[in-house]
Amino acid sequence: MITDILTVAGKELREVFTFGDARGRSKYSLLVLVVVFGIVFPLQSGREWVDSPVNIMVWAWMPFLWVSGVVADMFAGERERHTLEALLATRLSDQAILFGKLLAALTYGFTLTWVIMIASLITVNIGFGKGELLFYPLDMTLAALGFSLLISGLSGCIGVLVSLRAGSVRQAQQLMSTGMLVLFLPFMLIQFIPKSWLDVAGNLMENAQPVQIAIGLAVFLLVVELILVAIARRLFQRSKLILD
């Protein structure tokens, strides 16, 4: 079972790095992402790049963007290229195919995020270190590590659910874009929330410990992902996918 999952995941990752993602970006565009987020932005931010807690939010949500561009192709793309039938006709079990694709999405998002983080760290040290070793605070590093993994998994789960039922890559991309808009909608609507409500929320945040907030959010994300995985397992029925 584990070997089959790793086989499917390896296949997906090879296709991503060989042919690009569902948005038509080639493998060379990954280098552009590393240059922009690992060199250009850190040079503009300076030492704040490793000191500001805001970076936790940045690195936490970046994997969602990386993975959303890849995961839409996982089932919808194979259905569009007429290769899904061949994959489903193999000896691989349903769970091996499903979890293999999920693992590929998670690995892609998590790895790309940390490659960019390391590149940005090198950039900041070269540009602003002045003989001093600059590094992310330990709590920021642990939070970024954990949440980049969780957000990669969340994006992978949502993308697989979308890709399972989408008839084309374009349709899957549109649904993923809508989902991203819904996720960011609360941040866009915060300006319309009454100030009294924001004050109450602010007081609650001040009384709560950051570690408690992080653990609570991590547990929430994990529960959501487990629910999405359970739904995906229920929807992933080989006979129906072939008939579609």
Coordinates of C-alpha atoms in Angstrom, one line a residue:
M1 CA 0.0 0.0 0.0
I2 CA 2.7 2.5 1.0
T3 CA 4.8 1.5 -2.0
D4 CA 1.8 2.1 -4.3
I5 CA 1.1 5.5 -2.8
L6 CA 4.8 6.6 -3.2
T7 CA 4.6 5.3 -6.8
V8 CA 1.6 7.5 -7.6
A9 CA 3.1 10.5 -5.8
G10 CA 6.4 10.1 -7.7
K11 CA 4.5 9.9 -11.0
E12 CA 2.6 13.1 -10.2
L13 CA 5.7 15.0 -9.2
R14 CA 7.7 13.9 -12.2
E15 CA 4.8 15.2 -14.5
V16 CA 4.7 18.6 -12.6
F17 CA 8.5 19.1 -12.9
T18 CA 8.6 17.9 -16.5
F19 CA 5.5 19.4 -18.1
G20 CA 4.5 22.2 -15.7
D21 CA 1.2 22.7 -13.8
A22 CA -2.4 23.1 -14.8
R23 CA -2.0 26.8 -15.5
G24 CA 0.5 26.2 -18.2
R25 CA 3.5 27.2 -16.3
S26 CA 6.6 25.3 -17.2
K27 CA 9.1 23.9 -14.8
Y28 CA 11.3 27.0 -15.4
S29 CA 8.6 29.1 -13.8
L30 CA 9.5 27.5 -10.5
L31 CA 12.9 29.3 -10.8
V32 CA 11.0 32.6 -11.3
L33 CA 9.0 32.0 -8.1
V34 CA 12.3 31.3 -6.2
V35 CA 13.9 34.5 -7.6
V36 CA 10.8 36.7 -6.9
F37 CA 10.0 35.4 -3.4
G38 CA 13.4 34.2 -2.4
I39 CA 15.5 37.2 -3.6
V40 CA 13.6 40.2 -4.8
F41 CA 11.1 40.6 -2.0
P42 CA 13.7 39.8 0.8
L43 CA 16.0 42.5 -0.7
Q44 CA 13.1 45.0 -0.6
S45 CA 12.2 44.1 3.0
G46 CA 15.6 43.9 4.5
R47 CA 16.0 42.6 8.1
E48 CA 12.3 42.8 8.6
W49 CA 12.0 39.7 6.4
V50 CA 13.2 37.5 9.3
D51 CA 12.0 39.7 12.2
S52 CA 8.4 40.5 11.3
P53 CA 5.7 38.1 12.6
V54 CA 3.6 39.0 9.5
N55 CA 5.8 36.6 7.6
I56 CA 4.1 33.7 9.4
M57 CA 0.9 34.6 7.7
V58 CA 2.7 34.9 4.4
W59 CA 4.5 31.5 4.6
A60 CA 1.4 29.8 6.0
W61 CA -0.8 30.7 3.0
M62 CA 1.8 30.6 0.2
P63 CA 1.5 26.7 -0.1
F64 CA -2.2 27.2 -0.9
L65 CA -1.2 29.2 -3.9
W66 CA 1.5 26.8 -5.1
V67 CA -0.7 23.7 -4.6
S68 CA -3.8 25.2 -6.2
G69 CA -2.0 25.5 -9.5
V70 CA -1.0 21.8 -9.5
V71 CA -3.8 19.9 -7.9
A72 CA -6.5 21.1 -10.4
D73 CA -4.7 18.9 -13.0
M74 CA -4.6 15.7 -11.0
F75 CA -7.9 14.2 -12.0
A76 CA -9.4 16.8 -14.3
G77 CA -6.2 16.9 -16.4
E78 CA -6.0 13.2 -16.7
R79 CA -9.7 13.0 -17.7
E80 CA -9.1 15.7 -20.3
R81 CA -6.0 14.0 -21.7
H82 CA -7.9 10.6 -21.7
T83 CA -5.2 9.0 -19.4
L84 CA -7.5 8.6 -16.4
E85 CA -9.0 5.3 -17.7
A86 CA -5.5 3.8 -18.1
L87 CA -4.6 4.8 -14.5
L88 CA -7.8 3.4 -13.1
A89 CA -7.3 0.2 -15.0
T90 CA -4.0 -0.6 -13.2
R91 CA -3.7 -2.9 -10.2
L92 CA -3.4 0.2 -7.9
S93 CA -6.1 0.4 -5.3
D94 CA -8.4 3.4 -5.1
Q95 CA -6.8 4.5 -1.8
A96 CA -3.3 4.3 -3.3
I97 CA -4.3 6.5 -6.2
L98 CA -6.1 9.0 -4.1
F99 CA -3.5 9.2 -1.3
G100 CA -0.7 9.2 -3.8
K101 CA -2.1 12.3 -5.5
L102 CA -2.7 14.0 -2.2
L103 CA 0.9 13.2 -1.0
A104 CA 2.2 14.7 -4.3
A105 CA 0.3 17.9 -3.8
L106 CA 1.4 18.2 -0.2
T107 CA 5.0 17.5 -1.0
Y108 CA 5.0 20.0 -3.8
G109 CA 3.6 22.8 -1.7
F110 CA 5.6 22.1 1.4
T111 CA 8.9 21.6 -0.5
L112 CA 8.6 24.7 -2.7
T113 CA 7.7 26.9 0.3
W114 CA 10.8 25.8 2.2
V115 CA 13.1 26.1 -0.8
I116 CA 11.9 29.7 -1.1
M117 CA 12.2 30.3 2.7
I118 CA 15.8 29.1 2.7
A119 CA 16.7 31.1 -0.4
S120 CA 15.2 34.2 1.2
L121 CA 17.2 33.6 4.4
I122 CA 20.4 33.3 2.4
T123 CA 19.5 36.5 0.5
V124 CA 18.9 38.5 3.7
N125 CA 22.1 37.3 5.3
I126 CA 24.2 38.2 2.2
G127 CA 22.5 41.6 1.8
F128 CA 22.0 42.7 5.4
G129 CA 23.8 40.3 7.7
K130 CA 27.0 42.4 8.0
G131 CA 28.8 39.6 9.7
E132 CA 25.8 38.6 11.9
L133 CA 23.9 35.4 11.2
L134 CA 20.2 36.4 10.7
F135 CA 17.6 33.7 11.2
Y136 CA 13.9 33.3 11.8
P137 CA 13.0 33.2 15.5
L138 CA 12.5 29.6 16.7
D139 CA 8.7 30.0 17.3
M140 CA 8.2 31.6 13.9
T141 CA 10.2 28.7 12.3
L142 CA 8.1 26.0 14.0
A143 CA 4.9 27.8 13.2
A144 CA 5.8 28.2 9.6
L145 CA 6.9 24.6 9.4
G146 CA 3.7 23.3 10.8
F147 CA 1.3 25.6 9.0
S148 CA 2.9 25.3 5.7
L149 CA 2.4 21.5 6.0
L150 CA -1.2 21.9 7.1
I151 CA -2.1 24.5 4.4
S152 CA -0.5 22.4 1.7
G153 CA -2.7 19.5 2.9
L154 CA -5.8 21.7 3.0
S155 CA -5.2 23.0 -0.6
G156 CA -4.5 19.4 -1.7
C157 CA -7.7 18.1 -0.2
I158 CA -9.9 20.9 -1.7
G159 CA -8.2 20.6 -5.0
V160 CA -8.6 16.8 -5.2
L161 CA -12.4 17.1 -4.4
V162 CA -12.7 19.8 -7.1
S163 CA -10.7 17.9 -9.6
L164 CA -12.6 14.6 -9.0
R165 CA -15.8 16.1 -10.3
A166 CA -14.6 18.7 -12.8
G167 CA -14.9 17.9 -16.4
S168 CA -11.9 20.0 -17.5
V169 CA -8.8 21.7 -16.1
R170 CA -10.3 25.1 -16.8
Q171 CA -13.4 24.2 -14.8
A172 CA -11.3 22.9 -11.9
Q173 CA -9.2 26.1 -12.0
Q174 CA -12.3 28.3 -11.8
L175 CA -13.7 26.3 -8.9
M176 CA -10.4 26.6 -7.1
S177 CA -10.2 30.3 -7.7
T178 CA -13.7 30.7 -6.3
G179 CA -12.7 28.6 -3.2
M180 CA -9.7 30.9 -2.7
L181 CA -11.9 33.9 -2.9
V182 CA -14.2 32.5 -0.2
L183 CA -11.3 31.8 2.1
F184 CA -10.0 35.3 1.8
L185 CA -13.4 36.9 1.9
P186 CA -13.3 37.4 5.7
F187 CA -10.1 39.5 5.4
M188 CA -11.7 41.6 2.7
L189 CA -14.9 42.2 4.8
I190 CA -13.1 43.0 8.0
Q191 CA -13.5 46.8 7.3
F192 CA -17.3 46.4 7.5
I193 CA -17.3 44.7 10.9
P194 CA -18.5 47.0 13.7
K195 CA -15.6 48.5 15.7
S196 CA -17.1 47.2 19.0
W197 CA -16.9 43.7 17.7
L198 CA -13.3 44.1 16.6
D199 CA -12.5 45.5 20.1
V200 CA -14.0 42.5 21.8
A201 CA -12.0 40.2 19.4
G202 CA -8.9 42.2 20.1
N203 CA -9.3 41.8 23.9
L204 CA -9.8 38.0 23.5
M205 CA -6.7 37.8 21.4
E206 CA -4.7 39.8 24.0
N207 CA -5.8 37.5 26.8
A208 CA -5.0 34.3 24.9
Q209 CA -1.5 32.9 24.6
P210 CA -0.1 32.8 21.0
V211 CA 0.8 29.2 21.5
Q212 CA -2.8 28.4 22.4
I213 CA -4.1 30.2 19.4
A214 CA -1.6 28.4 17.1
I215 CA -2.5 25.0 18.5
G216 CA -6.2 25.6 18.3
L217 CA -5.9 26.7 14.7
A218 CA -3.7 23.8 13.8
V219 CA -6.2 21.3 15.4
F220 CA -9.1 23.0 13.5
L221 CA -7.2 22.7 10.2
L222 CA -6.3 19.1 10.8
V223 CA -10.0 18.2 11.6
V224 CA -11.2 20.0 8.5
E225 CA -8.6 18.1 6.4
L226 CA -9.6 14.7 7.9
I227 CA -13.2 15.5 7.0
L228 CA -12.3 16.4 3.4
V229 CA -10.2 13.2 3.1
A230 CA -13.1 11.2 4.3
I231 CA -15.4 12.9 1.7
A232 CA -12.8 12.3 -1.0
R233 CA -12.6 8.6 -0.2
R234 CA -16.4 8.3 -0.4
L235 CA -16.5 10.1 -3.7
F236 CA -13.6 8.2 -5.2
Q237 CA -15.3 5.3 -6.8
R238 CA -13.4 3.8 -9.7
S239 CA -16.5 2.6 -11.6
K240 CA -18.2 6.0 -11.6
L241 CA -15.0 7.8 -12.6
I242 CA -14.5 5.5 -15.5
L243 CA -18.1 5.9 -16.6
D244 CA -17.8 9.7 -16.4

